[in-house]
PDB file of C-alpha atoms and ligand atoms in Angstrom:
ATOM      1  CA  MET A   1     111.562  90.452  94.346  1.00  0.00           C
ATOM      2  CA  CYS A   2     113.028  93.423  96.179  1.00  0.00           C
ATOM      3  CA  GLY A   3     114.606  91.160  98.781  1.00  0.00           C
ATOM      4  CA  GLY A   4     113.864  93.441 101.704  1.00  0.00           C
ATOM      5  CA  ALA A   5     115.837  96.333 100.174  1.00  0.00           C
ATOM      6  CA  PRO A   6     114.557  99.924 100.226  1.00  0.00           C
ATOM      7  CA  VAL A   7     112.222 100.910  97.388  1.00  0.00           C
ATOM      8  CA  ALA A   8     110.573 104.110  96.160  1.00  0.00           C
ATOM      9  CA  VAL A   9     106.936 104.720  95.278  1.00  0.00           C
ATOM     10  CA  VAL A  10     106.134 107.779  93.168  1.00  0.00           C
ATOM     11  CA  GLY A  11     102.656 109.300  93.353  1.00  0.00           C
ATOM     12  CA  GLY A  12     100.128 110.690  95.813  1.00  0.00           C
ATOM     13  CA  GLY A  13      96.921 108.904  94.816  1.00  0.00           C
ATOM     14  CA  ASN A  14      95.240 105.777  96.143  1.00  0.00           C
ATOM     15  CA  SER A  15      97.186 103.421  93.876  1.00  0.00           C
ATOM     16  CA  ALA A  16     100.477 104.781  95.226  1.00  0.00           C
ATOM     17  CA  GLY A  17      99.165 104.592  98.782  1.00  0.00           C
ATOM     18  CA  GLN A  18      98.050 100.977  98.395  1.00  0.00           C
ATOM     19  CA  ALA A  19     101.413 100.069  96.898  1.00  0.00           C
ATOM     20  CA  ALA A  20     103.337 101.799  99.696  1.00  0.00           C
ATOM     21  CA  VAL A  21     101.335 100.064 102.437  1.00  0.00           C
ATOM     22  CA  PHE A  22     101.675  96.679 100.713  1.00  0.00           C
ATOM     23  CA  LEU A  23     105.412  97.049 100.063  1.00  0.00           C
ATOM     24  CA  ALA A  24     106.111  98.208 103.618  1.00  0.00           C
ATOM     25  CA  ARG A  25     105.268  94.678 104.771  1.00  0.00           C
ATOM     26  CA  HIS A  26     108.081  93.235 102.658  1.00  0.00           C
ATOM     27  CA  VAL A  27     110.915  95.762 102.361  1.00  0.00           C
ATOM     28  CA  SER A  28     113.115  97.617 104.811  1.00  0.00           C
ATOM     29  CA  ARG A  29     111.898 101.086 103.798  1.00  0.00           C
ATOM     30  CA  VAL A  30     109.495 102.719 101.348  1.00  0.00           C
ATOM     31  CA  GLU A  31     110.377 106.212 100.141  1.00  0.00           C
ATOM     32  CA  LEU A  32     107.034 107.742  99.140  1.00  0.00           C
ATOM     33  CA  LEU A  33     107.574 110.664  96.780  1.00  0.00           C
ATOM     34  CA  VAL A  34     104.760 113.153  96.149  1.00  0.00           C
ATOM     35  CA  ARG A  35     104.767 116.463  94.319  1.00  0.00           C
ATOM     36  CA  GLY A  36     102.269 118.160  96.655  1.00  0.00           C
ATOM     37  CA  ASP A  37     102.472 119.311 100.284  1.00  0.00           C
ATOM     38  CA  ASP A  38     101.086 116.081 101.747  1.00  0.00           C
ATOM     39  CA  LEU A  39      98.750 113.171 101.027  1.00  0.00           C
ATOM     40  CA  THR A  40      95.446 114.908 101.691  1.00  0.00           C
ATOM     41  CA  ALA A  41      94.792 116.102  98.131  1.00  0.00           C
ATOM     42  CA  ASP A  42      94.345 112.794  96.300  1.00  0.00           C
ATOM     43  CA  MET A  43      94.534 109.937  98.800  1.00  0.00           C
ATOM     44  CA  SER A  44      91.757 108.395 100.890  1.00  0.00           C
ATOM     45  CA  ARG A  45      92.059 109.117 104.587  1.00  0.00           C
ATOM     46  CA  TYR A  46      92.210 105.439 105.601  1.00  0.00           C
ATOM     47  CA  LEU A  47      95.334 105.022 103.457  1.00  0.00           C
ATOM     48  CA  SER A  48      97.097 108.215 104.508  1.00  0.00           C
ATOM     49  CA  ASP A  49      96.454 107.236 108.157  1.00  0.00           C
ATOM     50  CA  GLN A  50      98.119 103.852 107.560  1.00  0.00           C
ATOM     51  CA  ILE A  51     101.055 105.583 105.902  1.00  0.00           C
ATOM     52  CA  ASP A  52     101.428 108.052 108.783  1.00  0.00           C
ATOM     53  CA  ALA A  53     101.397 105.133 111.210  1.00  0.00           C
ATOM     54  CA  SER A  54     103.938 103.022 109.334  1.00  0.00           C
ATOM     55  CA  PRO A  55     107.516 103.379 110.600  1.00  0.00           C
ATOM     56  CA  ARG A  56     108.799 101.905 107.332  1.00  0.00           C
ATOM     57  CA  ILE A  57     107.224 104.495 105.022  1.00  0.00           C
ATOM     58  CA  ARG A  58     109.011 107.824 104.703  1.00  0.00           C
ATOM     59  CA  LEU A  59     107.023 110.587 103.009  1.00  0.00           C
ATOM     60  CA  HIS A  60     108.866 113.097 100.802  1.00  0.00           C
ATOM     61  CA  PRO A  61     106.618 116.044  99.857  1.00  0.00           C
ATOM     62  CA  HIS A  62     107.495 118.409  96.977  1.00  0.00           C
ATOM     63  CA  ALA A  63     109.688 115.627  95.582  1.00  0.00           C
ATOM     64  CA  GLU A  64     110.452 114.745  91.973  1.00  0.00           C
ATOM     65  CA  VAL A  65     112.735 111.982  90.727  1.00  0.00           C
ATOM     66  CA  VAL A  66     115.353 113.520  88.445  1.00  0.00           C
ATOM     67  CA  GLU A  67     117.965 110.745  88.082  1.00  0.00           C
ATOM     68  CA  LEU A  68     118.312 106.984  88.367  1.00  0.00           C
ATOM     69  CA  HIS A  69     121.681 105.460  89.339  1.00  0.00           C
ATOM     70  CA  GLY A  70     123.046 101.945  89.002  1.00  0.00           C
ATOM     71  CA  ASP A  71     125.177  99.707  86.865  1.00  0.00           C
ATOM     72  CA  ARG A  72     123.423  96.412  86.193  1.00  0.00           C
ATOM     73  CA  ALA A  73     120.464  97.239  88.419  1.00  0.00           C
ATOM     74  CA  LEU A  74     119.002 100.261  90.138  1.00  0.00           C
ATOM     75  CA  GLU A  75     120.963 101.318  93.208  1.00  0.00           C
ATOM     76  CA  ALA A  76     119.795 104.844  94.007  1.00  0.00           C
ATOM     77  CA  ILE A  77     117.687 107.748  92.794  1.00  0.00           C
ATOM     78  CA  THR A  78     118.210 111.491  92.914  1.00  0.00           C
ATOM     79  CA  VAL A  79     115.222 113.376  94.254  1.00  0.00           C
ATOM     80  CA  GLN A  80     114.780 117.113  93.846  1.00  0.00           C
ATOM     81  CA  ASP A  81     112.793 119.378  96.184  1.00  0.00           C
ATOM     82  CA  SER A  82     110.604 121.411  93.836  1.00  0.00           C
ATOM     83  CA  ARG A  83     110.525 124.405  96.227  1.00  0.00           C
ATOM     84  CA  THR A  84     114.238 124.790  96.895  1.00  0.00           C
ATOM     85  CA  GLY A  85     115.807 122.926  93.952  1.00  0.00           C
ATOM     86  CA  THR A  86     118.029 120.998  96.361  1.00  0.00           C
ATOM     87  CA  THR A  87     118.666 117.348  95.585  1.00  0.00           C
ATOM     88  CA  ARG A  88     119.350 114.268  97.669  1.00  0.00           C
ATOM     89  CA  ILE A  89     120.270 110.716  96.793  1.00  0.00           C
ATOM     90  CA  LEU A  90     118.196 107.857  98.213  1.00  0.00           C
ATOM     91  CA  ASP A  91     119.316 104.210  98.202  1.00  0.00           C
ATOM     92  CA  THR A  92     116.611 102.418  96.251  1.00  0.00           C
ATOM     93  CA  ARG A  93     116.470  99.006  94.561  1.00  0.00           C
ATOM     94  CA  ALA A  94     113.186  99.536  92.720  1.00  0.00           C
ATOM     95  CA  VAL A  95     110.891 102.393  91.733  1.00  0.00           C
ATOM     96  CA  PHE A  96     107.126 101.930  91.450  1.00  0.00           C
ATOM     97  CA  VAL A  97     105.487 104.702  89.444  1.00  0.00           C
ATOM     98  CA  PHE A  98     101.798 105.564  89.986  1.00  0.00           C
ATOM     99  CA  ILE A  99     101.397 108.945  88.345  1.00  0.00           C
ATOM    100  CA  GLY A 100      98.236 108.447  86.329  1.00  0.00           C
ATOM    101  CA  ALA A 101      97.379 106.884  83.035  1.00  0.00           C
ATOM    102  CA  GLU A 102      97.008 107.938  79.435  1.00  0.00           C
ATOM    103  CA  PRO A 103      94.123 106.426  77.486  1.00  0.00           C
ATOM    104  CA  CYS A 104      95.084 104.301  74.450  1.00  0.00           C
ATOM    105  CA  THR A 105      92.849 106.222  72.081  1.00  0.00           C
ATOM    106  CA  GLY A 106      95.379 107.520  69.565  1.00  0.00           C
ATOM    107  CA  TRP A 107      94.267 104.892  67.037  1.00  0.00           C
ATOM    108  CA  LEU A 108      90.776 106.463  66.983  1.00  0.00           C
ATOM    109  CA  GLY A 109      92.126 109.494  65.128  1.00  0.00           C
ATOM    110  CA  ASP A 110      89.215 111.921  64.854  1.00  0.00           C
ATOM    111  CA  ALA A 111      86.603 109.179  64.520  1.00  0.00           C
ATOM    112  CA  LEU A 112      85.166 109.995  67.960  1.00  0.00           C
ATOM    113  CA  VAL A 113      85.084 113.187  70.002  1.00  0.00           C
ATOM    114  CA  LEU A 114      87.771 112.998  72.726  1.00  0.00           C
ATOM    115  CA  ASP A 115      88.411 115.368  75.628  1.00  0.00           C
ATOM    116  CA  ASP A 116      91.654 117.311  76.006  1.00  0.00           C
ATOM    117  CA  ASP A 117      93.315 114.323  77.733  1.00  0.00           C
ATOM    118  CA  GLY A 118      92.285 111.821  75.075  1.00  0.00           C
ATOM    119  CA  PHE A 119      89.338 110.208  76.906  1.00  0.00           C
ATOM    120  CA  VAL A 120      86.190 109.415  74.925  1.00  0.00           C
ATOM    121  CA  VAL A 121      83.365 111.897  75.474  1.00  0.00           C
ATOM    122  CA  THR A 122      79.891 110.384  75.901  1.00  0.00           C
ATOM    123  CA  GLY A 123      76.259 111.220  76.595  1.00  0.00           C
ATOM    124  CA  PRO A 124      75.342 114.558  78.172  1.00  0.00           C
ATOM    125  CA  GLU A 125      79.007 115.628  78.262  1.00  0.00           C
ATOM    126  CA  LEU A 126      78.927 115.521  74.513  1.00  0.00           C
ATOM    127  CA  GLN A 127      78.021 119.098  73.808  1.00  0.00           C
ATOM    128  CA  LEU A 128      76.155 119.286  70.570  1.00  0.00           C
ATOM    129  CA  THR A 129      78.694 121.913  69.520  1.00  0.00           C
ATOM    130  CA  HIS A 130      81.351 119.159  69.533  1.00  0.00           C
ATOM    131  CA  LEU A 131      79.502 117.260  66.867  1.00  0.00           C
ATOM    132  CA  ASP A 132      80.441 117.626  63.247  1.00  0.00           C
ATOM    133  CA  PRO A 133      77.103 117.964  61.432  1.00  0.00           C
ATOM    134  CA  ALA A 134      78.432 116.252  58.309  1.00  0.00           C
ATOM    135  CA  ARG A 135      80.008 113.338  60.159  1.00  0.00           C
ATOM    136  CA  ASP A 136      77.906 112.937  63.280  1.00  0.00           C
ATOM    137  CA  ARG A 137      74.461 113.883  61.991  1.00  0.00           C
ATOM    138  CA  ARG A 138      71.810 112.810  64.478  1.00  0.00           C
ATOM    139  CA  ASP A 139      68.224 113.676  65.200  1.00  0.00           C
ATOM    140  CA  ARG A 140      68.240 112.753  68.900  1.00  0.00           C
ATOM    141  CA  ALA A 141      70.354 113.419  71.985  1.00  0.00           C
ATOM    142  CA  PRO A 142      73.073 110.792  72.569  1.00  0.00           C
ATOM    143  CA  PHE A 143      72.271 107.976  74.995  1.00  0.00           C
ATOM    144  CA  LEU A 144      74.042 108.106  78.344  1.00  0.00           C
ATOM    145  CA  LEU A 145      77.245 106.248  77.359  1.00  0.00           C
ATOM    146  CA  GLU A 146      77.005 106.819  73.621  1.00  0.00           C
ATOM    147  CA  THR A 147      79.915 108.462  71.841  1.00  0.00           C
ATOM    148  CA  SER A 148      79.745 111.098  69.131  1.00  0.00           C
ATOM    149  CA  ARG A 149      79.064 108.266  66.679  1.00  0.00           C
ATOM    150  CA  PRO A 150      75.494 106.980  66.957  1.00  0.00           C
ATOM    151  CA  GLY A 151      75.550 103.324  67.988  1.00  0.00           C
ATOM    152  CA  VAL A 152      79.152 103.429  69.283  1.00  0.00           C
ATOM    153  CA  PHE A 153      79.396 103.300  73.092  1.00  0.00           C
ATOM    154  CA  ALA A 154      82.253 103.676  75.582  1.00  0.00           C
ATOM    155  CA  ALA A 155      82.464 102.160  79.082  1.00  0.00           C
ATOM    156  CA  GLY A 156      85.022 102.194  81.866  1.00  0.00           C
ATOM    157  CA  ASP A 157      88.276 104.033  82.306  1.00  0.00           C
ATOM    158  CA  VAL A 158      88.508 105.132  78.677  1.00  0.00           C
ATOM    159  CA  ARG A 159      85.352 107.204  79.052  1.00  0.00           C
ATOM    160  CA  SER A 160      85.783 110.884  79.874  1.00  0.00           C
ATOM    161  CA  GLY A 161      84.679 111.627  83.436  1.00  0.00           C
ATOM    162  CA  SER A 162      84.427 107.958  84.472  1.00  0.00           C
ATOM    163  CA  ALA A 163      85.136 106.997  88.074  1.00  0.00           C
ATOM    164  CA  LYS A 164      88.262 104.915  87.267  1.00  0.00           C
ATOM    165  CA  ARG A 165      87.088 102.101  89.520  1.00  0.00           C
ATOM    166  CA  VAL A 166      86.508  98.427  88.772  1.00  0.00           C
ATOM    167  CA  ALA A 167      82.904  98.426  89.946  1.00  0.00           C
ATOM    168  CA  SER A 168      82.098 101.485  87.806  1.00  0.00           C
ATOM    169  CA  ALA A 169      83.720  99.987  84.723  1.00  0.00           C
ATOM    170  CA  VAL A 170      81.825  96.718  85.123  1.00  0.00           C
ATOM    171  CA  GLY A 171      78.573  98.578  85.794  1.00  0.00           C
ATOM    172  CA  GLU A 172      79.012 100.768  82.735  1.00  0.00           C
ATOM    173  CA  GLY A 173      79.688  97.665  80.638  1.00  0.00           C
ATOM    174  CA  ALA A 174      76.394  96.196  81.806  1.00  0.00           C
ATOM    175  CA  MET A 175      74.606  99.499  81.145  1.00  0.00           C
ATOM    176  CA  VAL A 176      75.929  99.607  77.605  1.00  0.00           C
ATOM    177  CA  VAL A 177      74.220  96.291  76.795  1.00  0.00           C
ATOM    178  CA  GLN A 178      70.915  97.863  77.786  1.00  0.00           C
ATOM    179  CA  LEU A 179      71.686 101.019  75.811  1.00  0.00           C
ATOM    180  CA  ILE A 180      72.513  99.000  72.695  1.00  0.00           C
ATOM    181  CA  HIS A 181      69.064  97.417  72.950  1.00  0.00           C
ATOM    182  CA  GLN A 182      67.590 100.910  73.148  1.00  0.00           C
ATOM    183  CA  PHE A 183      69.643 101.983  70.159  1.00  0.00           C
ATOM    184  CA  LEU A 184      68.492  98.987  68.124  1.00  0.00           C
ATOM    185  CA  GLY A 185      64.925  99.751  69.175  1.00  0.00           C
ATOM    186  CA  VAL A 186      65.294 103.281  67.805  1.00  0.00           C
ATOM    187  CA  LEU A 187      66.645 101.858  64.551  1.00  0.00           C
ATOM    188  CA  ASP A 188      63.763  99.402  64.308  1.00  0.00           C
ATOM    189  CA  GLY A 189      61.314 102.206  64.947  1.00  0.00           C
ATOM    190  CA  ALA A 190      62.908 104.245  62.174  1.00  0.00           C
ATOM    191  CA  ARG A 191      62.674 101.472  59.605  1.00  0.00           C
ATOM    192  CA  PRO A 192      59.704 101.602  57.224  1.00  0.00           C
ATOM    193  CA  VAL A 193      57.398  98.594  57.746  1.00  0.00           C
TER     194      VAL A 193
HETATM  195  C1  FAD B 201      97.747 100.231  90.065  1.00  0.00           C
HETATM  196  C2  FAD B 201      96.247 100.319  89.996  1.00  0.00           C
HETATM  197  C3  FAD B 201      95.506 100.062  91.136  1.00  0.00           C
HETATM  198  C4  FAD B 201      94.112 100.121  91.078  1.00  0.00           C
HETATM  199  N1  FAD B 201      93.400  99.838  92.194  1.00  0.00           N
HETATM  200  C5  FAD B 201      92.068  99.845  92.150  1.00  0.00           C
HETATM  201  C6  FAD B 201      91.292  99.488  93.280  1.00  0.00           C
HETATM  202  O1  FAD B 201      91.817  99.172  94.353  1.00  0.00           O
HETATM  203  N2  FAD B 201      89.938  99.507  93.185  1.00  0.00           N
HETATM  204  C7  FAD B 201      89.322  99.841  92.026  1.00  0.00           C
HETATM  205  O2  FAD B 201      88.086  99.809  91.983  1.00  0.00           O
HETATM  206  N3  FAD B 201      90.021 100.186  90.921  1.00  0.00           N
HETATM  207  C8  FAD B 201      91.368 100.192  90.952  1.00  0.00           C
HETATM  208  N4  FAD B 201      92.088 100.548  89.840  1.00  0.00           N
HETATM  209  C9  FAD B 201      91.366 100.982  88.638  1.00  0.00           C
HETATM  210  C10 FAD B 201      90.813  99.789  87.851  1.00  0.00           C
HETATM  211  O3  FAD B 201      91.872  98.918  87.527  1.00  0.00           O
HETATM  212  C11 FAD B 201      90.143 100.316  86.575  1.00  0.00           C
HETATM  213  O4  FAD B 201      89.149 101.257  86.908  1.00  0.00           O
HETATM  214  C12 FAD B 201      89.503  99.201  85.765  1.00  0.00           C
HETATM  215  O5  FAD B 201      90.441  98.198  85.456  1.00  0.00           O
HETATM  216  C13 FAD B 201      88.914  99.766  84.495  1.00  0.00           C
HETATM  217  O6  FAD B 201      88.434  98.721  83.688  1.00  0.00           O
HETATM  218  P1  FAD B 201      88.315  98.937  82.137  1.00  0.00           P
HETATM  219  O7  FAD B 201      87.756  97.661  81.602  1.00  0.00           O
HETATM  220  O8  FAD B 201      87.594 100.198  81.855  1.00  0.00           O
HETATM  221  O9  FAD B 201      89.809  99.207  81.616  1.00  0.00           O
HETATM  222  P2  FAD B 201      91.089  98.206  81.673  1.00  0.00           P
HETATM  223  O10 FAD B 201      91.030  97.296  82.869  1.00  0.00           O
HETATM  224  O11 FAD B 201      92.260  99.126  81.521  1.00  0.00           O
HETATM  225  O12 FAD B 201      90.909  97.334  80.395  1.00  0.00           O
HETATM  226  C14 FAD B 201      91.051  97.855  79.094  1.00  0.00           C
HETATM  227  C15 FAD B 201      91.528  96.716  78.216  1.00  0.00           C
HETATM  228  O13 FAD B 201      91.476  97.147  76.853  1.00  0.00           O
HETATM  229  C16 FAD B 201      92.665  96.726  76.232  1.00  0.00           C
HETATM  230  N5  FAD B 201      92.878  97.583  75.068  1.00  0.00           N
HETATM  231  C17 FAD B 201      93.349  98.847  75.045  1.00  0.00           C
HETATM  232  N6  FAD B 201      93.399  99.296  73.790  1.00  0.00           N
HETATM  233  C18 FAD B 201      92.927  98.322  73.010  1.00  0.00           C
HETATM  234  C19 FAD B 201      92.730  98.165  71.599  1.00  0.00           C
HETATM  235  N7  FAD B 201      93.009  99.146  70.752  1.00  0.00           N
HETATM  236  N8  FAD B 201      92.237  97.011  71.146  1.00  0.00           N
HETATM  237  C20 FAD B 201      91.920  96.005  72.000  1.00  0.00           C
HETATM  238  N9  FAD B 201      92.092  96.073  73.327  1.00  0.00           N
HETATM  239  C21 FAD B 201      92.579  97.219  73.826  1.00  0.00           C
HETATM  240  C22 FAD B 201      93.727  96.820  77.289  1.00  0.00           C
HETATM  241  O14 FAD B 201      94.830  96.016  76.969  1.00  0.00           O
HETATM  242  C23 FAD B 201      92.964  96.309  78.506  1.00  0.00           C
HETATM  243  O15 FAD B 201      93.024  94.901  78.605  1.00  0.00           O
HETATM  244  C24 FAD B 201      93.467 100.475  89.861  1.00  0.00           C
HETATM  245  C25 FAD B 201      94.239 100.743  88.718  1.00  0.00           C
HETATM  246  C26 FAD B 201      95.615 100.678  88.799  1.00  0.00           C
HETATM  247  C27 FAD B 201      96.407 100.959  87.548  1.00  0.00           C
END
């Protein structure tokens, strides 16, 4: 799609690193833009080593994209050095942005306790002080992946503190099935015979 033209990747985590290494096989140059000093803070060593070794990937530390240029398609970007404020223009035909994700939990309103970033709080992380006694009345500690609402569970990336990995998300999904059985068992036990 990029036709061998130079591209930019924004971000210093593993997703950005994987993208940069992949794209470097297909384009003439990858401009890798990170806000920090280097790649050590958020990227796995095996990826940062590949990036260091790739002649087609150029790392720009302390860099932030401040402008996009082009008429019918992207032609260049302006990048600012956050330490000095100086800017430079880089020829770029595409920008790939890997700067984190926001959970789609706005629709929940205040139905469930969320953390400051909007992820759903579950299990032991759910301090009892977070619970609204009128709304979330409960006579037991929440199960491991249970939300502030008894019987409502969260699994995967949307869960506060989750690993943000496929295997973890799938594993948590499988765990939740087990926890729902436990929850239903508690309900059954609570029912008068
Ligand atoms: C670029 C990138 C690279 C990655 N690379 C790796 C990797 O190499 N290895 C790895 O292990 N992990 C990787 N991950 C992370 C991995 O993709 C996630 O951890 C995993 O997909 C989480 O699964 P999930 O089911 O929790 O969430 P998702 O896969 O995000 O699925 C959530 C689903 O819910 C849907 N949804 C959202 N809101 C609603 C709603 N209100 N109603 C109905 N449906 C809704 C969404 O559309 C989506 O289909 C990567 C992620 C990204 C973005």
